[in-house]
Amino acid sequence: MCGNIVLCGFMGCGKTTVGQVLAQKSGRSFLDLDQYIEQQQGKTVSQIFADDGEATFRRLENEAARELSRKDNLVIATGGGTVLKEENAALLRETGVIVLLNASLETLERRLDGVSNRPLLQRDDRQEFLRDLYARRIPLYRAAAQLCVEADGDPETVSEHILQKTELFFSKNS
Ligand code: S3P
C-alpha cells in the first residue's frame, strides 16, 4: 500500500496544477476532489452553489472525502474548504499525509485575478473578502496539515519539495 498525498490550501495555491505534476513524479494517480464531485453530480461546483447552496456542496465534499480516504496510491487535490472541517481532515489523514501549499497573499491575488469559477469570490468586495478569508483560514490549514511547503514557485519546484518531504514522512511513519 502506498499512502495518499493530500494537498490543501487556499484557492489558487496550485493544488490541482502541482498535484498533477506530483502524481507523475510519485507514481500515484491524481484525483481532484472538486472534479470528483462534479462528475458524480453532473454539474460544476458553481452550479451546485447556485442551485443547491453552499451547505449542500459541503455535504457532498464530506461524502467525497470519506470515499477518497478509503483509497490509496493517490495524490488528492482538495478544495479550499475541505480540510477546514476537522472531520474531513481526520478522514484524509487516516490513509495519507496532508500537505499545505503555502502561497503568499500576493501570489493568490495575482493567480485569482479575473477568475470566475470560484463561487465564493463572485462578489463586489472581492479583494477585501479574499484578504479577510485568507487571514482567517491560514491558521486552520496549518492546524490540519502535517507538512507545509512554500508554493509561490513553479509547479515543478513545488512538487519536488513535496516529494522530498512526504517520502521522509512516510519512511518515518510506516
Ligand atoms: C472553495 C474552494 C474551491 C471549491 C469551492 C469552495 C473554498 O476549490 O471547492 O469553490 O471554500 O475555498 P479550489 O480551492 O480548488 O478553488
XYZ file of C-alpha atoms and ligand atoms in Angstrom:
190
model
C 0.000 0.000 0.000
C 1.167 3.493 -0.883
C -0.165 6.356 1.262
C -2.075 9.227 -0.304
C -0.588 12.692 -0.606
C -3.380 15.154 0.160
C -2.830 18.752 -0.942
C -4.642 21.517 0.912
C -4.554 25.300 0.889
C -6.287 28.433 -0.292
C -7.929 28.792 -3.718
C -5.197 29.480 -6.259
C -2.335 27.941 -4.258
C -1.792 25.361 -7.036
C -3.313 22.189 -5.575
C -4.520 20.936 -8.966
C -1.552 22.039 -11.098
C 1.079 20.891 -8.620
C -0.914 17.735 -7.877
C -0.797 16.602 -11.494
C 2.986 17.024 -11.677
C 3.425 15.374 -8.276
C 1.293 12.385 -9.288
C 3.628 11.696 -12.213
C 6.745 12.098 -10.097
C 5.497 9.932 -7.250
C 3.879 7.156 -9.318
C 0.433 7.853 -7.883
C -2.861 8.585 -9.632
C -4.174 12.139 -9.498
C -7.636 12.917 -8.167
C -9.189 16.364 -7.783
C -11.901 16.375 -5.126
C -13.930 19.169 -6.787
C -13.825 17.344 -10.137
C -14.815 14.108 -8.399
C -17.916 15.867 -7.012
C -18.658 17.466 -10.389
C -18.509 14.089 -12.142
C -20.765 12.464 -9.562
C -23.311 15.296 -9.659
C -23.116 16.006 -13.383
C -22.698 19.747 -12.745
C -19.988 22.200 -11.888
C -19.168 23.416 -8.379
C -20.521 26.847 -9.385
C -23.825 25.255 -10.472
C -24.063 23.286 -7.224
C -23.546 26.502 -5.204
C -26.135 28.338 -7.326
C -28.791 25.591 -7.486
C -28.413 23.816 -4.154
C -26.452 26.209 -1.911
C -23.113 26.021 -0.132
C -24.393 23.705 2.629
C -25.224 21.040 0.039
C -21.791 21.421 -1.534
C -20.145 20.986 1.898
C -22.152 17.792 2.472
C -21.049 16.427 -0.923
C -17.474 17.430 -0.079
C -17.682 15.486 3.185
C -19.006 12.394 1.379
C -16.239 12.687 -1.232
C -13.557 12.992 1.477
C -14.941 9.841 3.103
C -14.907 7.917 -0.182
C -11.449 9.031 -1.228
C -9.992 8.290 2.193
C -10.763 4.617 1.554
C -8.454 4.576 -1.481
C -4.675 4.536 -1.659
C -1.858 5.421 -4.060
C -3.412 8.824 -4.840
C -2.402 12.446 -4.979
C -5.604 14.210 -3.894
C -6.150 17.917 -4.596
C -8.754 19.011 -2.046
C -10.982 22.075 -2.406
C -10.009 25.214 -0.497
C -12.591 24.492 2.189
C -12.256 20.710 2.544
C -9.818 20.317 5.441
C -11.344 23.245 7.358
C -13.890 20.706 8.537
C -11.875 18.653 11.024
C -13.857 15.508 10.262
C -12.688 15.688 6.628
C -9.093 16.270 7.659
C -9.198 13.347 10.097
C -10.597 11.036 7.402
C -7.941 12.046 4.880
C -5.138 11.643 7.457
C -6.179 8.012 8.031
C -4.729 6.904 4.686
C -2.495 9.799 3.760
C -0.455 12.807 4.710
C -1.930 16.312 4.424
C 0.395 18.899 2.891
C -0.313 22.639 2.991
C 0.653 24.551 -0.148
C 1.517 27.858 1.443
C 1.328 30.651 -1.144
C 1.559 34.333 -0.251
C -1.488 36.583 -0.462
C 0.191 38.473 -3.327
C 0.590 35.269 -5.348
C -3.005 34.228 -4.687
C -4.369 37.661 -5.652
C -2.422 37.516 -8.895
C -3.483 33.961 -9.750
C -7.143 34.587 -8.897
C -7.358 37.891 -10.749
C -10.179 37.659 -13.308
C -11.002 34.054 -12.419
C -14.774 33.455 -12.466
C -15.198 29.799 -11.471
C -14.883 30.337 -7.697
C -18.414 30.969 -6.380
C -17.135 32.330 -3.055
C -15.372 35.160 -4.906
C -18.336 36.302 -7.011
C -18.954 39.473 -5.029
C -18.348 43.209 -5.260
C -15.929 43.410 -2.310
C -13.891 40.532 -3.703
C -10.435 41.870 -2.812
C -11.305 42.724 0.790
C -13.181 39.442 1.207
C -10.243 37.440 -0.140
C -7.796 39.087 2.270
C -10.069 38.521 5.226
C -10.770 34.896 4.289
C -7.039 34.270 3.806
C -6.225 35.658 7.278
C -8.935 33.522 8.879
C -8.089 30.318 7.029
C -4.293 30.151 7.141
C -4.130 29.095 10.834
C -6.780 26.445 10.153
C -4.842 24.987 7.217
C -1.719 24.912 9.376
C -3.574 23.032 12.077
C -4.978 20.460 9.623
C -1.754 19.806 7.692
C 1.109 17.589 8.821
C 3.568 19.144 6.359
C 3.908 22.604 4.838
C 5.589 23.571 1.554
C 6.117 27.074 0.151
C 4.007 27.356 -3.000
C 4.908 30.663 -4.659
C 7.267 28.897 -7.071
C 6.640 26.913 -10.246
C 4.814 23.539 -10.102
C 7.968 21.569 -10.892
C 9.899 23.024 -7.932
C 6.958 22.880 -5.529
C 6.174 19.256 -6.389
C 9.839 18.291 -5.945
C 9.805 19.786 -2.429
C 6.590 17.957 -1.587
C 8.050 14.684 -2.817
C 11.130 15.068 -0.605
C 9.092 15.931 2.497
C 6.448 13.246 2.012
C 8.991 10.487 1.334
C 10.696 11.355 4.608
C 7.327 11.464 6.367
C 6.265 8.036 5.071
C 9.650 6.477 5.860
C 9.369 7.691 9.474
C 5.714 6.767 9.881
C 5.459 3.403 8.119
C -13.685 26.566 -2.101
C -12.659 26.326 -2.986
C -12.876 25.712 -4.308
C -14.166 24.871 -4.322
C -15.296 25.697 -3.828
C -15.101 26.200 -2.393
C -13.350 27.176 -0.793
O -11.768 24.864 -4.629
O -14.032 23.715 -3.552
O -15.479 26.766 -4.715
O -14.166 27.094 0.144
O -12.233 27.725 -0.672
P -10.311 25.422 -5.056
O -9.525 25.629 -3.806
O -9.758 24.333 -5.897
O -10.531 26.687 -5.796
